[in-house]
Short mmCIF file of C-alpha atoms and ligand atoms in Angstrom, two decimals:
data_model
loop_
_atom_site.label_atom_id
_atom_site.label_comp_id
_atom_site.label_asym_id
_atom_site.label_seq_id
_atom_site.Cartn_x
_atom_site.Cartn_y
_atom_site.Cartn_z
CA MET A 1 12.50 68.48 -44.76
CA ARG A 2 15.62 68.10 -42.74
CA ILE A 3 13.68 68.39 -39.55
CA ASP A 4 11.42 65.58 -40.77
CA GLU A 5 14.43 63.39 -41.07
CA VAL A 6 15.49 64.26 -37.44
CA GLN A 7 11.91 63.20 -36.18
CA ARG A 8 11.96 60.04 -38.26
CA GLN A 9 15.38 58.91 -36.82
CA ARG A 10 14.08 59.76 -33.33
CA ASP A 11 10.96 57.77 -33.77
CA ALA A 12 12.80 54.79 -35.22
CA ALA A 13 15.17 54.72 -32.24
CA LEU A 14 12.29 55.02 -29.71
CA ALA A 15 10.58 52.19 -31.40
CA ALA A 16 13.70 50.02 -31.16
CA LEU A 17 13.78 50.92 -27.44
CA ASP A 18 10.27 49.47 -26.98
CA ALA A 19 11.68 46.02 -27.81
CA VAL A 20 14.64 46.28 -25.29
CA ASP A 21 14.00 43.91 -22.46
CA ASP A 22 17.32 43.52 -20.52
CA ALA A 23 20.46 45.36 -19.49
CA ALA A 24 22.60 44.05 -22.31
CA ALA A 25 20.09 44.93 -24.96
CA LEU A 26 19.74 48.39 -23.36
CA GLU A 27 23.51 48.96 -23.55
CA ALA A 28 23.52 47.94 -27.31
CA TRP A 29 20.57 50.29 -27.96
CA ARG A 30 22.39 53.10 -26.34
CA THR A 31 25.50 52.61 -28.55
CA ALA A 32 23.27 52.40 -31.57
CA ALA A 33 21.00 55.34 -30.81
CA LEU A 34 23.34 57.73 -29.00
CA GLY A 35 26.87 56.62 -29.64
CA ARG A 36 29.42 58.10 -31.98
CA ALA A 37 28.24 56.08 -34.98
CA SER A 38 24.62 56.78 -34.30
CA ALA A 39 22.14 58.77 -36.58
CA VAL A 40 22.02 61.45 -33.92
CA ALA A 41 25.76 61.89 -33.97
CA ALA A 42 25.60 62.08 -37.75
CA LEU A 43 22.85 64.69 -37.61
CA LEU A 44 24.77 66.85 -35.07
CA GLY A 45 27.79 66.63 -37.49
CA GLN A 46 25.52 68.07 -40.29
CA ILE A 47 24.52 71.24 -38.34
CA LYS A 48 27.40 73.26 -39.69
CA ALA A 49 26.57 72.25 -43.27
CA VAL A 50 23.01 73.47 -42.89
CA PRO A 51 22.31 76.94 -44.43
CA ALA A 52 22.42 79.63 -41.96
CA ASP A 53 18.71 80.51 -41.95
CA GLU A 54 17.64 76.95 -41.27
CA ARG A 55 20.46 76.19 -38.88
CA PRO A 56 18.90 77.27 -35.51
CA ALA A 57 15.68 75.37 -36.04
CA PHE A 58 17.62 72.25 -37.32
CA GLY A 59 20.07 72.50 -34.41
CA ALA A 60 17.26 72.66 -31.87
CA ALA A 61 15.37 69.86 -33.47
CA VAL A 62 18.54 67.69 -33.28
CA ASN A 63 19.21 68.50 -29.72
CA ALA A 64 15.58 67.94 -28.68
CA ALA A 65 15.74 64.57 -30.41
CA ARG A 66 18.91 63.67 -28.51
CA GLN A 67 17.43 64.79 -25.17
CA ALA A 68 14.34 62.83 -25.81
CA LEU A 69 16.36 59.69 -26.54
CA GLU A 70 18.56 60.18 -23.45
CA ALA A 71 15.36 60.70 -21.35
CA ALA A 72 13.75 57.59 -22.95
CA PHE A 73 17.01 55.59 -22.15
CA GLU A 74 16.98 56.66 -18.50
CA ALA A 75 13.40 55.81 -18.06
CA ARG A 76 13.83 52.35 -19.63
CA ARG A 77 16.84 51.64 -17.43
CA ALA A 78 15.01 52.59 -14.28
CA ALA A 79 12.12 50.41 -15.26
CA LEU A 80 14.39 47.46 -15.96
CA GLU A 81 16.16 47.89 -12.60
CA ALA A 82 12.96 48.12 -10.73
CA ARG A 83 11.82 44.89 -12.41
CA ALA A 84 14.98 43.04 -11.43
CA LEU A 85 14.67 44.18 -7.92
CA GLY A 86 11.03 43.13 -7.70
CA GLU A 87 11.96 39.77 -8.97
CA ALA A 88 14.72 39.44 -6.33
CA LEU A 89 12.34 40.42 -3.49
CA GLY A 90 9.47 38.30 -4.88
CA SER A 91 11.55 35.05 -4.44
CA ASP A 92 12.76 35.93 -1.02
CA ARG A 93 10.04 38.00 0.53
CA ILE A 94 8.82 37.85 4.12
CA ASP A 95 5.33 39.01 4.80
CA VAL A 96 5.37 39.53 8.60
CA THR A 97 1.58 40.05 8.55
CA LEU A 98 0.93 36.48 7.48
CA PRO A 99 0.01 33.91 10.20
CA GLY A 100 2.83 31.58 10.87
CA THR A 101 3.11 27.92 10.10
CA LEU A 102 2.13 25.97 13.15
CA PRO A 103 4.20 22.91 13.92
CA PRO A 104 1.97 19.85 13.81
CA ARG A 105 0.69 19.01 17.35
CA GLY A 106 0.28 15.54 18.64
CA GLY A 107 -2.79 14.51 20.62
CA LEU A 108 -3.89 11.66 22.92
CA HIS A 109 -5.31 8.61 21.30
CA PRO A 110 -9.12 8.39 21.80
CA VAL A 111 -8.73 5.24 23.76
CA THR A 112 -6.23 6.93 26.05
CA ARG A 113 -8.62 9.67 26.63
CA ALA A 114 -11.56 7.35 27.35
CA LEU A 115 -9.34 5.51 29.78
CA ARG A 116 -8.37 8.64 31.57
CA ARG A 117 -12.01 9.66 31.94
CA ILE A 118 -12.83 6.27 33.40
CA CYS A 119 -9.87 6.31 35.77
CA ARG A 120 -10.95 9.72 37.01
CA ILE A 121 -14.34 8.59 37.80
CA PHE A 122 -13.11 5.70 39.73
CA ALA A 123 -10.46 7.69 41.36
CA ASP A 124 -13.32 9.86 42.84
CA MET A 125 -14.70 6.58 44.41
CA GLY A 126 -11.39 5.73 45.99
CA PHE A 127 -9.98 3.28 43.39
CA GLN A 128 -6.31 3.35 42.66
CA VAL A 129 -4.83 2.25 39.31
CA TYR A 130 -2.82 -0.99 39.25
CA GLN A 131 -0.76 -1.72 36.29
CA SER A 132 -0.21 -5.39 35.44
CA ARG A 133 1.91 -7.18 32.85
CA GLU A 134 0.66 -8.09 29.31
CA VAL A 135 2.46 -11.44 29.08
CA GLU A 136 1.20 -13.89 31.65
CA THR A 137 1.46 -17.42 32.71
CA ASP A 138 -1.31 -19.66 31.73
CA ASP A 139 -1.86 -20.21 35.41
CA LEU A 140 -2.49 -16.51 36.11
CA ASN A 141 -4.51 -15.89 33.14
CA PHE A 142 -6.74 -19.00 33.66
CA THR A 143 -6.11 -21.44 36.51
CA LEU A 144 -5.87 -19.09 39.35
CA LEU A 145 -9.05 -17.41 38.12
CA ASN A 146 -10.80 -20.58 38.60
CA THR A 147 -10.55 -21.70 35.01
CA PRO A 148 -8.53 -24.98 35.08
CA PRO A 149 -7.03 -26.44 31.98
CA HIS A 150 -10.17 -28.36 30.88
CA HIS A 151 -12.67 -25.93 32.05
CA PRO A 152 -15.14 -25.32 29.31
CA ALA A 153 -14.87 -21.46 29.92
CA ARG A 154 -11.42 -21.52 28.27
CA ASP A 155 -13.26 -21.87 25.02
CA MET A 156 -14.72 -18.43 25.54
CA GLN A 157 -11.34 -16.90 24.71
CA ASP A 158 -9.06 -17.75 21.96
CA THR A 159 -5.49 -17.48 23.16
CA PHE A 160 -2.13 -16.39 21.80
CA TYR A 161 0.38 -18.83 23.36
CA VAL A 162 4.01 -17.55 23.75
CA THR A 163 5.11 -20.98 24.92
CA ASP A 164 3.12 -23.94 26.31
CA ASP A 165 2.44 -22.15 29.51
CA VAL A 166 2.91 -18.46 28.75
CA VAL A 167 0.32 -16.39 27.06
CA LEU A 168 -0.53 -12.88 25.97
CA ARG A 169 -3.17 -12.04 28.56
CA THR A 170 -6.68 -12.45 27.14
CA HIS A 171 -8.15 -10.14 29.77
CA THR A 172 -7.02 -7.80 32.46
CA SER A 173 -8.38 -10.19 35.18
CA PRO A 174 -4.97 -11.83 36.03
CA GLY A 175 -3.87 -8.55 37.46
CA GLN A 176 -6.40 -9.25 40.22
CA ILE A 177 -4.25 -12.14 41.45
CA HIS A 178 -1.07 -10.02 41.35
CA ALA A 179 -2.66 -7.22 43.22
CA MET A 180 -4.38 -9.41 45.86
CA ARG A 181 -1.05 -11.31 46.55
CA GLU A 182 0.71 -7.99 46.96
CA HIS A 183 -1.77 -6.61 49.41
CA ALA A 184 -3.53 -9.43 51.34
CA PRO A 185 -4.91 -9.14 53.90
CA GLU A 186 -5.39 -5.43 53.44
CA PRO A 187 -8.63 -4.20 51.93
CA LEU A 188 -8.18 -3.37 48.25
CA ARG A 189 -9.92 -1.02 45.84
CA ILE A 190 -8.26 -0.86 42.41
CA ILE A 191 -8.85 -0.52 38.75
CA LEU A 192 -6.51 -2.35 36.28
CA PRO A 193 -6.40 -0.81 32.80
CA GLY A 194 -4.47 -2.39 29.93
CA VAL A 195 -4.19 -3.91 26.52
CA VAL A 196 -5.30 -7.50 26.08
CA TYR A 197 -5.02 -9.96 23.19
CA ARG A 198 -7.28 -12.48 21.56
CA ASN A 199 -6.69 -14.78 18.63
CA GLU A 200 -9.73 -13.81 16.78
CA LYS A 201 -10.78 -13.00 13.29
CA ILE A 202 -10.44 -9.23 12.81
CA THR A 203 -13.69 -7.73 11.95
CA ALA A 204 -15.67 -4.46 12.47
CA ARG A 205 -16.56 -5.78 15.85
CA SER A 206 -13.56 -7.65 17.03
CA GLU A 207 -9.82 -6.95 16.98
CA ILE A 208 -6.87 -9.11 18.22
CA GLN A 209 -5.59 -6.33 20.42
CA PHE A 210 -7.82 -4.13 22.43
CA THR A 211 -8.14 -2.38 25.83
CA GLN A 212 -9.86 -3.38 28.90
CA ILE A 213 -10.44 -1.93 32.35
CA GLU A 214 -10.98 -4.14 35.35
CA GLY A 215 -12.09 -3.25 38.88
CA LEU A 216 -11.64 -5.03 42.08
CA ALA A 217 -12.75 -4.27 45.54
CA ILE A 218 -12.05 -6.55 48.50
CA GLY A 219 -12.88 -6.10 52.23
CA GLU A 220 -15.03 -7.32 55.03
CA GLY A 221 -18.71 -7.12 54.50
CA ILE A 222 -18.68 -6.03 50.79
CA THR A 223 -22.00 -7.09 49.12
CA MET A 224 -23.61 -7.16 45.72
CA ALA A 225 -25.28 -3.82 46.69
CA ASP A 226 -21.84 -2.23 46.68
CA LEU A 227 -21.15 -3.60 43.35
CA LYS A 228 -24.43 -2.32 41.95
CA GLY A 229 -24.00 1.13 43.52
CA THR A 230 -20.38 1.45 42.28
CA VAL A 231 -21.32 0.44 38.70
CA GLU A 232 -24.48 2.51 38.57
CA ASN A 233 -22.62 5.61 39.75
CA PHE A 234 -19.76 4.97 37.22
CA VAL A 235 -22.24 4.47 34.27
CA ARG A 236 -24.15 7.66 35.00
CA ARG A 237 -21.02 9.77 35.34
CA LEU A 238 -19.67 8.38 32.11
CA TYR A 239 -22.85 8.27 30.01
CA GLY A 240 -25.06 10.85 31.68
CA PRO A 241 -27.44 10.94 34.71
CA ASP A 242 -30.52 9.78 32.71
CA ARG A 243 -29.09 6.32 31.81
CA ALA A 244 -30.84 3.36 33.13
CA VAL A 245 -28.64 0.41 34.25
CA ARG A 246 -29.62 -3.17 34.21
CA PHE A 247 -27.88 -6.28 35.66
CA ARG A 248 -28.39 -9.59 33.73
CA ALA A 249 -27.51 -12.87 35.39
CA SER A 250 -24.53 -14.32 33.58
CA TYR A 251 -21.49 -16.63 34.06
CA PHE A 252 -17.88 -16.05 34.65
CA PRO A 253 -15.62 -18.63 36.31
CA PHE A 254 -13.96 -15.97 38.63
CA THR A 255 -17.16 -14.55 39.98
CA GLU A 256 -20.22 -16.02 41.74
CA PRO A 257 -22.86 -14.75 41.27
CA SER A 258 -21.95 -13.09 37.88
CA ALA A 259 -23.86 -10.58 35.87
CA GLU A 260 -23.55 -8.59 32.80
CA VAL A 261 -24.27 -4.84 32.89
CA ASP A 262 -26.47 -3.13 30.31
CA VAL A 263 -26.99 0.54 29.97
CA SER A 264 -29.96 2.13 28.20
CA CYS A 265 -28.77 3.25 24.75
CA MET A 266 -27.38 6.80 24.82
CA LEU A 267 -28.17 7.43 21.25
CA CYS A 268 -31.90 6.56 21.13
CA GLY A 269 -32.59 6.90 24.82
CA GLY A 270 -33.79 3.28 24.83
CA ARG A 271 -36.38 3.43 22.15
CA GLY A 272 -34.30 1.26 19.82
CA CYS A 273 -31.85 2.21 17.04
CA GLN A 274 -29.10 0.82 14.86
CA ILE A 275 -26.45 0.98 17.46
CA CYS A 276 -28.46 -0.95 20.11
CA LYS A 277 -29.84 -3.17 17.38
CA GLY A 278 -33.38 -2.08 18.22
CA GLY A 279 -33.17 -3.41 21.74
CA GLY A 280 -32.64 -0.19 23.58
CA TRP A 281 -29.85 -1.61 25.73
CA LEU A 282 -26.06 -1.76 25.31
CA GLU A 283 -23.93 -4.32 27.07
CA ILE A 284 -20.88 -2.61 28.56
CA MET A 285 -19.25 -4.93 31.06
CA GLY A 286 -19.15 -8.19 33.05
CA CYS A 287 -19.18 -8.33 36.83
CA GLY A 288 -19.84 -10.29 39.96
CA MET A 289 -18.81 -11.18 43.40
CA VAL A 290 -15.29 -12.56 43.55
CA HIS A 291 -15.45 -16.32 43.69
CA PRO A 292 -14.19 -17.82 47.01
CA THR A 293 -11.53 -19.85 45.21
CA VAL A 294 -10.11 -16.72 43.60
CA LEU A 295 -10.06 -14.94 46.94
CA ALA A 296 -8.10 -17.81 48.38
CA ASN A 297 -5.80 -17.83 45.44
CA GLY A 298 -5.04 -14.20 45.99
CA GLY A 299 -4.30 -14.84 49.66
CA TYR A 300 -7.55 -13.70 51.34
CA ASP A 301 -9.56 -15.88 53.66
CA PRO A 302 -12.87 -16.37 51.91
CA ASP A 303 -14.66 -16.87 55.18
CA ARG A 304 -13.73 -13.36 56.30
CA PHE A 305 -13.40 -11.36 53.08
CA THR A 306 -15.72 -10.77 50.21
CA GLY A 307 -15.23 -8.59 47.06
CA PHE A 308 -16.63 -7.59 43.79
CA ALA A 309 -15.08 -7.29 40.36
CA PHE A 310 -16.01 -6.01 36.94
CA GLY A 311 -14.44 -5.69 33.59
CA GLY A 312 -15.21 -4.35 30.12
CA GLY A 313 -13.76 -3.06 26.91
CA VAL A 314 -12.54 0.60 26.52
CA GLU A 315 -12.61 0.85 22.68
CA ARG A 316 -16.33 0.40 23.04
CA VAL A 317 -16.67 3.42 25.27
CA ALA A 318 -14.99 5.58 22.56
CA LEU A 319 -17.02 3.88 19.86
CA LEU A 320 -20.19 4.76 21.48
CA ARG A 321 -19.12 8.24 22.41
CA TYR A 322 -18.14 9.15 18.83
CA GLY A 323 -20.67 6.85 17.04
CA ILE A 324 -17.86 4.87 15.30
CA ASP A 325 -18.97 1.76 13.50
CA ASP A 326 -15.68 -0.14 13.02
CA ILE A 327 -13.32 -1.05 15.89
CA ARG A 328 -10.50 -1.51 13.46
CA HIS A 329 -10.10 2.24 13.05
CA PHE A 330 -8.57 2.54 16.52
CA TRP A 331 -5.32 0.66 15.82
CA ALA A 332 -5.01 1.40 12.06
CA ASN A 333 -2.92 4.52 12.83
CA ASP A 334 -4.65 6.55 10.23
CA LEU A 335 -4.15 10.19 11.36
CA ARG A 336 -7.18 11.23 9.27
CA PHE A 337 -9.28 9.15 11.62
CA LEU A 338 -7.49 10.03 14.84
CA GLU A 339 -7.46 13.82 14.15
CA GLN A 340 -11.28 13.77 13.79
CA LEU A 341 -11.58 12.75 17.43
CA ARG A 342 -9.46 15.43 19.04
N1 LIG B 401 -12.52 -10.97 32.07
C1 LIG B 401 -13.81 -10.83 31.52
C2 LIG B 401 -13.59 -10.82 30.00
O1 LIG B 401 -12.52 -10.66 29.53
C3 LIG B 401 -14.57 -9.59 31.93
C4 LIG B 401 -14.89 -9.73 33.40
C5 LIG B 401 -16.16 -10.19 33.74
C6 LIG B 401 -14.11 -9.23 34.31
C7 LIG B 401 -16.54 -10.28 35.06
C8 LIG B 401 -14.45 -9.23 35.66
C9 LIG B 401 -15.71 -9.84 35.95
O2 LIG B 401 -13.71 -8.76 36.63
O3 LIG B 401 -16.03 -9.86 37.34
O4 LIG B 401 -14.50 -10.86 29.19
#
């Protein structure tokens, strides 16, 4: 009977310990279950009053109960401590086996990469890069390139005027005059990359700012055959050895004769597709033999020197290479677009 009471007290204390969830509650439990005012203490105090024949069994039961409670207390304390430690580690843990966080890496713009490829191809043919200014006089952008103020060809390009006679260059061609005046009468073989500006409506096919690359070769005895060979070699290195190249008669004020260069569509191989609008050919640049007036404006004697020139857009190269259908992506600075073209 008395022993039943011991076990009941023990079980009640153990049940209370189950609900203990932090150090303060654990300390309160210890006072209540094992302290001087506890049931166990009271039972210990009763041992002497128990009849002698029952006393050993009763005493053993009380001691066993006390030990059980002490052991349960220790186990609970250890569990709470381990949990607290785990929480501290969990919020400040370093897993040295995880891959590190890479710092974001920049990349070259697709137009820059296209320009570099083009420059490399021309470098192999002995062309040097000539950098020229983006803000030009009206004279250099037009007049000295054989496009006087009332020449109808000025309508071909809508111009941003800075002042009455200063413009944002509408093409890289004025660089030809700068380079010629610096080097005449030495022979010249240069390419002129750079940004140009046109006051146009922005659409999927036209931007107000884009990139051109221009070429110029001047010397004695340069012919249209040199132009054709240079352009064909360039096109096949850029677009592949199987590309066909076609020269179509055209007009530019600064060249005579002038031509436009078409390349057989690299996407359909010339059979006709959406990119080449079914025609099988893509127009990639203008070219021609440098007009005698332009040679003279650059300081070369047109009776002694001849030369060829060519020029075209660079975005278009990247556009065709990656199958992009909207030129506006290039300068929208959307990393989601640019990162796809790495
Ligand atoms: N400047 C011309 C344009 O912007 C392109 C061009 C055509 C450049 C013929 C040339 C050339 O050097 O010979 O459209």
